[in-house]
Coordinates of C-alpha atoms (C1' of nucleotides) in Angstrom, one line a residue:
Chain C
X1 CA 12.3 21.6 -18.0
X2 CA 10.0 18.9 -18.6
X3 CA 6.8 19.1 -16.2
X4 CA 5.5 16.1 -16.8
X5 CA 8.6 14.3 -15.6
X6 CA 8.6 16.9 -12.3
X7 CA 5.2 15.9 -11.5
X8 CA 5.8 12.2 -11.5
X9 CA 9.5 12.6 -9.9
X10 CA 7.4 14.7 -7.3
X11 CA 4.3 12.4 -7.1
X12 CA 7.2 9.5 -6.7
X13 CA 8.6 11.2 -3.9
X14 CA 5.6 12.1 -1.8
X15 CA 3.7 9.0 -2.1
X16 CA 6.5 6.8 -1.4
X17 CA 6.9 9.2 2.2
X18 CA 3.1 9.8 2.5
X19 CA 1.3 7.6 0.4
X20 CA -1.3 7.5 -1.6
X21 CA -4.0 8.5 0.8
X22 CA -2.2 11.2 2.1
X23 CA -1.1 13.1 -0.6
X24 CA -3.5 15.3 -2.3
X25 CA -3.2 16.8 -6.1
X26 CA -2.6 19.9 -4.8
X27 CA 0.5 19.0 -2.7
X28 CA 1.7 17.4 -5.9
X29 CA 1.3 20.4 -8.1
X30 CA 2.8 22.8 -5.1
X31 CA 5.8 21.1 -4.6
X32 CA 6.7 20.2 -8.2
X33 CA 6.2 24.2 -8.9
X34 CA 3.4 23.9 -10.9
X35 CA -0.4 25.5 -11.0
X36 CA -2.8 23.0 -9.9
X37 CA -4.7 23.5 -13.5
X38 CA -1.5 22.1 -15.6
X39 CA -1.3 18.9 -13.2
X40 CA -4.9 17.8 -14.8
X41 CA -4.0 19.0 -18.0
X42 CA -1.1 16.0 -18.4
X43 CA -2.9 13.2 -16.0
X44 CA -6.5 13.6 -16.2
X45 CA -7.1 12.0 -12.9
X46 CA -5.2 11.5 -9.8
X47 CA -5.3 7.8 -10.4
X48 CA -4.3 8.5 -14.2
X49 CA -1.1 9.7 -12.5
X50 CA -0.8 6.6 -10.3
X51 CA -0.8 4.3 -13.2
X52 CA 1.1 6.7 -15.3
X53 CA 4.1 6.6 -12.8
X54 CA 3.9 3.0 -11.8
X55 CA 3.8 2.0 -15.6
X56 CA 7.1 4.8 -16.3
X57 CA 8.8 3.5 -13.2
X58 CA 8.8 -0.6 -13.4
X59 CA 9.7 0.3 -17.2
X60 CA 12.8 1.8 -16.0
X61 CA 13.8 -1.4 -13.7
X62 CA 12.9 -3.5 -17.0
X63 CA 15.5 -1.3 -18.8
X64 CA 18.4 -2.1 -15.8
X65 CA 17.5 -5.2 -15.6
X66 CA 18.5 -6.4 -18.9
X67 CA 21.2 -3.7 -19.1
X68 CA 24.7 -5.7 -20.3
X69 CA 23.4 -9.0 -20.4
X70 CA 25.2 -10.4 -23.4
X71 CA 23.4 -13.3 -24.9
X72 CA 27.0 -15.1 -25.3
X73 CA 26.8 -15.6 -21.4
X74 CA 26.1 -18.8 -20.1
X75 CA 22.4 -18.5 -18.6
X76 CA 23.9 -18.8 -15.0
X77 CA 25.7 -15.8 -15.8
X78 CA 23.1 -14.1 -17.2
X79 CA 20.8 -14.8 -15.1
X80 CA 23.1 -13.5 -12.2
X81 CA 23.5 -10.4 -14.5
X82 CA 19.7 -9.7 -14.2
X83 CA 19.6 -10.6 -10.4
X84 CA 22.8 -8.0 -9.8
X85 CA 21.3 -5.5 -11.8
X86 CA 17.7 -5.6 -10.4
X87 CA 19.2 -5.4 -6.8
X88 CA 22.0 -3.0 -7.8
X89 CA 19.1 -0.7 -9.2
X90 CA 16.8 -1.4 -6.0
X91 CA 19.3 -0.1 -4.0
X92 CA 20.0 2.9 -5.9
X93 CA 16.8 4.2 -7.0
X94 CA 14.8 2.8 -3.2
X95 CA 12.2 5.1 -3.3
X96 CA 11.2 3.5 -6.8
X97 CA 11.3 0.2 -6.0
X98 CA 9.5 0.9 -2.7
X99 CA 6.7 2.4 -4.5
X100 CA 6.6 -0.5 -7.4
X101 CA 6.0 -2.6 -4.1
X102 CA 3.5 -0.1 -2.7
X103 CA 1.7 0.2 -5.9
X104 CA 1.8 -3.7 -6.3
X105 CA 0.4 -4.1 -2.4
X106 CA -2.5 -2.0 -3.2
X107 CA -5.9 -1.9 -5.1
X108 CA -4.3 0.3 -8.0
X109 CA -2.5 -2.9 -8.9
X110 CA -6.3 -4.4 -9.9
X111 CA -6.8 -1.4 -12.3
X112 CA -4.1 -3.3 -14.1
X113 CA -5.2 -5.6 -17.0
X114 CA -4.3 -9.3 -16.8
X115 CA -3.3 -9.1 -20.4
X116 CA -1.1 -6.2 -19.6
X117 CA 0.4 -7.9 -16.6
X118 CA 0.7 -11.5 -18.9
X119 CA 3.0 -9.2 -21.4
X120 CA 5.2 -7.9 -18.8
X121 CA 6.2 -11.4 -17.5
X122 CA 6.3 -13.0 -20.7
X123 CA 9.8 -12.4 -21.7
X124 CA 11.3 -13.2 -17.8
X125 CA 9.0 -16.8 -18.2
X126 CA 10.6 -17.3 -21.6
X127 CA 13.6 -17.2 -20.2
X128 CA 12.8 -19.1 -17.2
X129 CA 11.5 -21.8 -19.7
X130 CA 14.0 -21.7 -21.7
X131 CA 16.4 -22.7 -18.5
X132 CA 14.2 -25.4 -17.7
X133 CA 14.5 -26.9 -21.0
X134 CA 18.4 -26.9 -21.2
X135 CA 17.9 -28.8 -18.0
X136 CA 19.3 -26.1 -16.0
X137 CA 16.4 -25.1 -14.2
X138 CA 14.5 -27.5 -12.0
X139 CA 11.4 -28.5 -13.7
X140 CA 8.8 -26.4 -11.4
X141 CA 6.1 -24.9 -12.4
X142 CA 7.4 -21.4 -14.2
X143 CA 5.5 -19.3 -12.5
X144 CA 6.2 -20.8 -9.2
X145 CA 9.8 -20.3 -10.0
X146 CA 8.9 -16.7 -11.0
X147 CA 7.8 -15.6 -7.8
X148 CA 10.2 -17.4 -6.0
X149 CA 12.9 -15.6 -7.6
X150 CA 11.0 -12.1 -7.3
X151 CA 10.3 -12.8 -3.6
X152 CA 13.9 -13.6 -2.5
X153 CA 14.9 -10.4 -4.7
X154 CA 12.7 -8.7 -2.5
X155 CA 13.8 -10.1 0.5
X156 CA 17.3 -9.3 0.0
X157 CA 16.3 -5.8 -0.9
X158 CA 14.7 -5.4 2.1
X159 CA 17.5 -7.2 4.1
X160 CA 20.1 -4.4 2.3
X161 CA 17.8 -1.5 3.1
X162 CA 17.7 -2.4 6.9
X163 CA 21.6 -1.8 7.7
X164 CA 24.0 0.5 6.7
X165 CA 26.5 -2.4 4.7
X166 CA 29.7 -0.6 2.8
X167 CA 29.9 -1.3 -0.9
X168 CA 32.1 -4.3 -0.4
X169 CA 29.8 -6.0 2.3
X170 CA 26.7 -4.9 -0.1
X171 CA 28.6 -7.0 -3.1
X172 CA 29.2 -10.0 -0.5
X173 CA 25.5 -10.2 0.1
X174 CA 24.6 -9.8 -3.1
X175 CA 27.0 -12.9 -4.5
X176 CA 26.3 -15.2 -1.6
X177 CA 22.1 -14.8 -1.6
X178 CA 22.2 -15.2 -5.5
X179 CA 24.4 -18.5 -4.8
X180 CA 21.9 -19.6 -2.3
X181 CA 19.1 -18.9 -4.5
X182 CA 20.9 -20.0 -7.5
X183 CA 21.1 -23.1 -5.6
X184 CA 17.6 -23.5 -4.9
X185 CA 16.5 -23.5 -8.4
X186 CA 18.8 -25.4 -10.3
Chain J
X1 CA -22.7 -8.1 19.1
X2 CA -19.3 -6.6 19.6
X3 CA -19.4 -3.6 17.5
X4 CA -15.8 -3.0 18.0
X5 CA -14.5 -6.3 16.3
X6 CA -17.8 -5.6 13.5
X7 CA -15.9 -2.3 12.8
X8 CA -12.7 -4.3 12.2
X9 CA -13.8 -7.1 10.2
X10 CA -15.8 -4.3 8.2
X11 CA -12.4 -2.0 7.7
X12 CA -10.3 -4.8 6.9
X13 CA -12.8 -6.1 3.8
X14 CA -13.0 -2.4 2.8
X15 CA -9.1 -1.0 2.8
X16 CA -8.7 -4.7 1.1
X17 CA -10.5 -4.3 -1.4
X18 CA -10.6 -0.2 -2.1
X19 CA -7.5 0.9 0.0
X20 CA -7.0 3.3 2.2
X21 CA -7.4 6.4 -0.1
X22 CA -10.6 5.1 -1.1
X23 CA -12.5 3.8 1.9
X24 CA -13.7 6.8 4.1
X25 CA -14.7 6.2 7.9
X26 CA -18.1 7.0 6.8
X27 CA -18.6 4.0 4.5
X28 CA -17.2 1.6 7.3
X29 CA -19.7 2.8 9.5
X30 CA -22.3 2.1 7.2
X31 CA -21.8 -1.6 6.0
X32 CA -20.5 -2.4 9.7
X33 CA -24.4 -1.0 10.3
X34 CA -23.5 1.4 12.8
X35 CA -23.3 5.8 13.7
X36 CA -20.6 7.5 12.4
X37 CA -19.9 8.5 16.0
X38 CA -20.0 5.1 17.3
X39 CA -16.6 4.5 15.3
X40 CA -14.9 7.3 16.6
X41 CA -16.4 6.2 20.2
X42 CA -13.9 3.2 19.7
X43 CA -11.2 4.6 17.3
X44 CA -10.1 8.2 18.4
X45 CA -8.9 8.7 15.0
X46 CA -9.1 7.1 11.5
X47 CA -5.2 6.3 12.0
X48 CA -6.2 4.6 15.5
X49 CA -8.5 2.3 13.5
X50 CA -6.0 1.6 10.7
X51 CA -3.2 0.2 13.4
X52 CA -5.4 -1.8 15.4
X53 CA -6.7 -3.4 12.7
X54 CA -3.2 -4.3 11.6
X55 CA -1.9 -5.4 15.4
X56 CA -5.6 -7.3 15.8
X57 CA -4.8 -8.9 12.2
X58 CA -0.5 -9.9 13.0
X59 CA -1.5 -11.1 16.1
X60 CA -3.9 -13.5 14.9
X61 CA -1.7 -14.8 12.1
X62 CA 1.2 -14.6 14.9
X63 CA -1.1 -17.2 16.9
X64 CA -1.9 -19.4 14.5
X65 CA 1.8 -19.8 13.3
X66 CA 2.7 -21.3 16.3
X67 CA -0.2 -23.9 17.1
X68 CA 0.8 -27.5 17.6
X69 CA 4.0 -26.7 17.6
X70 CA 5.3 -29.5 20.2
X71 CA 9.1 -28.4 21.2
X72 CA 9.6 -32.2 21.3
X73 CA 9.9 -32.7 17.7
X74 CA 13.2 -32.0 15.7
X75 CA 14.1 -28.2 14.4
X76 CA 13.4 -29.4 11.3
X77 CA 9.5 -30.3 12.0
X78 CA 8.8 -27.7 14.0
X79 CA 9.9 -25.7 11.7
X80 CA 8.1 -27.2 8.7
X81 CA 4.9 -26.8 11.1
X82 CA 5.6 -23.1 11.6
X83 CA 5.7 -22.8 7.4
X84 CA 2.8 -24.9 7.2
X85 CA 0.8 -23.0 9.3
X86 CA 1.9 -19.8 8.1
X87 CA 1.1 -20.6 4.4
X88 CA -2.3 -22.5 5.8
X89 CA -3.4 -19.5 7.9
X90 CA -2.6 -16.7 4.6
X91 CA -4.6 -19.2 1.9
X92 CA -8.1 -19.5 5.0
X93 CA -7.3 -16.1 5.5
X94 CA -6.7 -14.0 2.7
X95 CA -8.1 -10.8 3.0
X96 CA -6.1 -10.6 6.2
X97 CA -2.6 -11.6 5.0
X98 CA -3.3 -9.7 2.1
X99 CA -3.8 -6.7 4.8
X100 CA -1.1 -7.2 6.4
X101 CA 1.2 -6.9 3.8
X102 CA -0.7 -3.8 2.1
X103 CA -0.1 -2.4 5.5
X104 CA 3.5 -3.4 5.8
X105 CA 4.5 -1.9 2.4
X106 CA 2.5 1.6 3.4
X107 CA 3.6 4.4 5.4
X108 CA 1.9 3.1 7.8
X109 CA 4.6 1.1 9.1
X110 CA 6.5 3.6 9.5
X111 CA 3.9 4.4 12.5
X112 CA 4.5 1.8 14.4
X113 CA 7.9 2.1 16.6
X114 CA 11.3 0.5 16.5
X115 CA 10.7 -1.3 19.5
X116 CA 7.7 -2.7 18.2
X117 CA 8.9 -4.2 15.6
X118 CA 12.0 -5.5 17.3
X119 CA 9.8 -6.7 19.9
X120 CA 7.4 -9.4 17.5
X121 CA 10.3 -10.5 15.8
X122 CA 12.0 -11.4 18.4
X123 CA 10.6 -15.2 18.8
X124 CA 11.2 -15.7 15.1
X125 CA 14.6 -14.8 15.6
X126 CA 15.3 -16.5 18.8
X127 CA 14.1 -19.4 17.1
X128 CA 16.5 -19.4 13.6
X129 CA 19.4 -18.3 16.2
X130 CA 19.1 -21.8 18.0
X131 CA 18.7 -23.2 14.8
X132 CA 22.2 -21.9 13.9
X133 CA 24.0 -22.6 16.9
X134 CA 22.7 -26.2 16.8
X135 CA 24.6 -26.0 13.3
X136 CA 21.3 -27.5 11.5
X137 CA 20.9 -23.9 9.6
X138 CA 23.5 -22.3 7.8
X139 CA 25.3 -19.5 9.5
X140 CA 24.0 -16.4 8.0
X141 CA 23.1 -13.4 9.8
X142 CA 19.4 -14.1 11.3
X143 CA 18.1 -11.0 10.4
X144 CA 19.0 -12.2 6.5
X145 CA 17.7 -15.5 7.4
X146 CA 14.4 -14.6 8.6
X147 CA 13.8 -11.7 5.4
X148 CA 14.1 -14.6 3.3
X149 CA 12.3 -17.2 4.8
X150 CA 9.3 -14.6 5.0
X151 CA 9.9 -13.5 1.4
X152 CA 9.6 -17.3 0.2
X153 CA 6.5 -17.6 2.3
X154 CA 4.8 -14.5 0.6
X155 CA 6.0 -15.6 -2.6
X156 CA 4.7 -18.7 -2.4
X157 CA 1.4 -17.7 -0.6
X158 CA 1.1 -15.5 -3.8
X159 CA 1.6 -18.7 -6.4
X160 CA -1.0 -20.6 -4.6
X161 CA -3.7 -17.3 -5.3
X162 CA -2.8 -17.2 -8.4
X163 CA -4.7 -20.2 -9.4
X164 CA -7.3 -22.7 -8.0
X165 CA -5.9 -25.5 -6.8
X166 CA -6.8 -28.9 -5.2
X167 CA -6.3 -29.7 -1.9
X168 CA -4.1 -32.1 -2.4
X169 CA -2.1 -30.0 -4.6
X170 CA -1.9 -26.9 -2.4
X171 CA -0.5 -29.3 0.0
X172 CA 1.8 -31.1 -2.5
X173 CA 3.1 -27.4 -3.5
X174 CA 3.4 -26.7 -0.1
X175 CA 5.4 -29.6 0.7
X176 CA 7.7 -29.4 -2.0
X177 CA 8.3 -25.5 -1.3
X178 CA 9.2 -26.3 1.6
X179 CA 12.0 -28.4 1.3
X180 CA 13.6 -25.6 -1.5
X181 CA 13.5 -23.5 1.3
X182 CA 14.8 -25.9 3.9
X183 CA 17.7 -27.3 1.7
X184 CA 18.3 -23.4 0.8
X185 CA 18.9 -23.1 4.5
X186 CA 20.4 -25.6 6.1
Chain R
dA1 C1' -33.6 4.2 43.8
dT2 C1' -30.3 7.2 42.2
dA3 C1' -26.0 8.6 40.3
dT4 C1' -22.4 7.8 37.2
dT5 C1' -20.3 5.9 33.6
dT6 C1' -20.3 3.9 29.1
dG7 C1' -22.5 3.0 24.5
dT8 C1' -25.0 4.7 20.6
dA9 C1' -26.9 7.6 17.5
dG10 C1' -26.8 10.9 13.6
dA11 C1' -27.0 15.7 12.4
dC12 C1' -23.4 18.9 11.9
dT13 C1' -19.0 21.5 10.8
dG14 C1' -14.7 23.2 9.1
dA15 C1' -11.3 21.8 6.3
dT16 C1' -9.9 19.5 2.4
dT17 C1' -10.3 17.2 -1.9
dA18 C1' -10.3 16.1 -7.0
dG19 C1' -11.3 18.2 -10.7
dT20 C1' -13.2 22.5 -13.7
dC21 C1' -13.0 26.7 -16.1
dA22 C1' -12.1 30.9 -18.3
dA23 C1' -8.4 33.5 -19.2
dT24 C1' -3.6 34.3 -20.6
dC25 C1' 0.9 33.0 -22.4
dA26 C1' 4.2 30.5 -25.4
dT27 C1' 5.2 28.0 -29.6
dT28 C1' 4.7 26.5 -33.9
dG29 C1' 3.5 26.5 -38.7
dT30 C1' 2.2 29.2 -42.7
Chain S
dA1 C1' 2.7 38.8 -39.4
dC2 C1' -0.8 35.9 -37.8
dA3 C1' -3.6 32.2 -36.9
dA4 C1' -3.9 28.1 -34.4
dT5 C1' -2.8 25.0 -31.1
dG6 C1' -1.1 23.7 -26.9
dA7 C1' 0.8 25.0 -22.2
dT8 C1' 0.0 27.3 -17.9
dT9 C1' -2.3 29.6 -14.5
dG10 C1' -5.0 30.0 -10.1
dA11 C1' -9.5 31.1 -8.6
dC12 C1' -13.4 28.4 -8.1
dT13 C1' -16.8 24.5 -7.0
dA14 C1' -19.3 20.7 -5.6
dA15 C1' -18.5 16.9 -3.1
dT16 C1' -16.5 14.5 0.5
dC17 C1' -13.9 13.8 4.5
dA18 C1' -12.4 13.1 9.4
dG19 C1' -13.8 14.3 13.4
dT20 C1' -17.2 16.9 17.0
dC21 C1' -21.3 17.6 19.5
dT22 C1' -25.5 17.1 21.8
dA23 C1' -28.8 14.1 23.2
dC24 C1' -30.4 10.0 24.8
dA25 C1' -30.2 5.0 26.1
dA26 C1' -28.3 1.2 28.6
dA27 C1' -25.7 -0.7 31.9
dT28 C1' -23.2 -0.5 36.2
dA29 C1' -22.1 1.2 40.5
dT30 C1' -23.4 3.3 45.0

DNA sequence: ATATTTGTAGACTGATTAGTCAATCATTGT
DNA sequence: ACAATGATTGACTAATCAGTCTACAAATAT
C-alpha cells in the first residue's frame, strides 16, 4: 500500500467535493487512514501537497492524451486522437479534471513558474506550429489557437458532465464538436 | 460610504488574489477599514459574504452584456454586441470575471440551487433558441450551444491577459474571434 | 423629546488549523 | 546480529479562524 498515493487519491477526492478551504490536513490524513504526523512527513506543507497532486494529476492527462497517437496518422487524425482521448479521459477520471480546472481557477496556479508552465505547452504548440506550417492550420496566433482548442475541450466536458448521454450519444457528441471545432481552425 | 459594497469590493480583490483558503474575514475587515463585527452585521456568515459577492459580481457582468443591444438589428449583430460586450466587460474588469469563474469552478457552486442557475441562463438560452428556429444558427442542442460559446469567450478573454496588447489589436483579435465563433455556429 | 431600530465597534471565545516532536516500529544493508 | 535509516504514530502547540457579545452611537420613528 503506497501512502503517498492514498494521500493524494484522498486529498483528490475531498478537495474536489470540499475544496481547498474546506478541507483541513487532518481530514486528509483521517480519511486516507493515516496519522496526521506521516501526512507532513511526505508533503511538508499543505500547499506542498496541492502542487504535488496538481503536478501528478495533469501529468496523467499528458500520458492519455498522447496515448496511440501514431505519428503515421495524418495530423487531422491525430489531432482528433488527442481531442478523443483528452475528453474520453475527462469523462472518466471527472473528479481529476475538475480539480486541474479548480487548481487552474485559483491562486495555487500562481505558485506555478512561468518557465514550468512554458515547458508544459511546448510540445502541444510545436505541434500546433507544425500544423500551421503544412498549411493545415489557420495562420493564428499559436497560442490563440491553443486556448481555443483547450476552451472548447472544456466546454464540451462540461456540456457531457451536465446530462446523463449513453456511450453511443457520448461518441456522437464527441465526433460532431471535434468536426465543428476542427472546422474552426483549419 | 456604503460599507457594505466597501466589504465587497475589498473581498473580491482579496479571494482574487489569495483565494478563499487564504483570505480570512478578519483581513477583509481590516483593509475594507472597518470592525470585525461590522462584517458579520451585513454577512451572517463568511459563506453569506462569498455568494453575494458572486451574484453582486454575475449580475453586473449580466448587465453590461446586454447594453446597447437594439432588438432592431440582425441576430447576427446583436449577437456580435453581446460577445463584444462580454469580452469588453472581462478585459475592464478583470479581477471580477476572474472571480467569477474561480467561483464557478469551486464548490461553491454547488451552493447555489438548480433553479438558480436555470433561472440566469434562461435569456441566454431563449436567445440561441430563436436563433435556431430562425435557421441562422446551426441546430444543436442550446444547452451545447451556449457551453461553447461561453467556453470560446473565456478562452479568448484568457489570450487577451496573456499579453499586453493595443487597443486596436484587442479589438482586431476580438473581431476576428468572433467570426471563428460565428461561422462555427451558424 | 423620547423610544426604537439600525449601524459600528472591537474585545473576546471556543473551535480548528497547520505543522512539530519525541517516541516507536519496520526495513535494509553489513 | 545489529546498526542505521526511514516510516509511522498521535499527542501536542501556537496561531488563527469564524462568529458572538456587549456597549455605544447614529438615525429614524412616534
Amino acid at each position: 500500500m503506497d501512502k503517498k498515493e492514498e494521500i493524494l487519491k484522498t486529498a483528490l477526492k475531498l478537495f474536489v467535493e470540499f475544496g481547498f478551504h474546506a478541507t483541513p490536513t487532518s481530514k486528509i490524513a483521517k480519511e486516507a487512514g493515516i496519522a496526521n504526523g506521516t501526512l507532513f512527513h511526505y508533503y511538508k506543507t499543505k500547499d506542498e501537497l496541492i502542487l504535488a497532486l496538481y503536478a501528478h494529476t495533469k501529468s496523467r492527462l499528458t500520458e492519455y492524451m498522447y496515448a496511440n497517437a501514431s505519428k503515421d496518422e495524418s495530423l487531422e487524425l491525430v489531432f482528433k486522437s488527442i481531442y478523443t482521448n483528452t475528453i474520453e479521459w475527462a469523462q472518466e477520471n471527472k473528479a481529476e479534471f475538475y480539480f486541474i480546472q479548480q487548481f487552474s481557477t485559483s491562486p495555487f496556479y500562481g505558485l506555478i513558474s512561468p518557465e514550468e508552465i512554458t515547458k508544459q505547452a511546448k510540445p502541444h504548440l510545436d505541434f500546433l506550429q507544425a500544423g500551421i506550417k503544412a498549411a493545415v492550420l489557420k495562420p493564428l496566433p499559436v497560442d490563440m489557437l491553443y486556448t481555443l482548442i483547450n476552451s472548447h475541450i472544456a466546454g464540451i466536458n462540461q456540456y457531457l458532465s451536465s446530462e446523463e448521454f449513453s456511450t453511443p450519444k457520448q461518441k456522437k457528441i464527441i465526433n460532431e464538436s471535434f468536426q465543428l471545432l476542427w472546422d474552426m481552425i483549419t
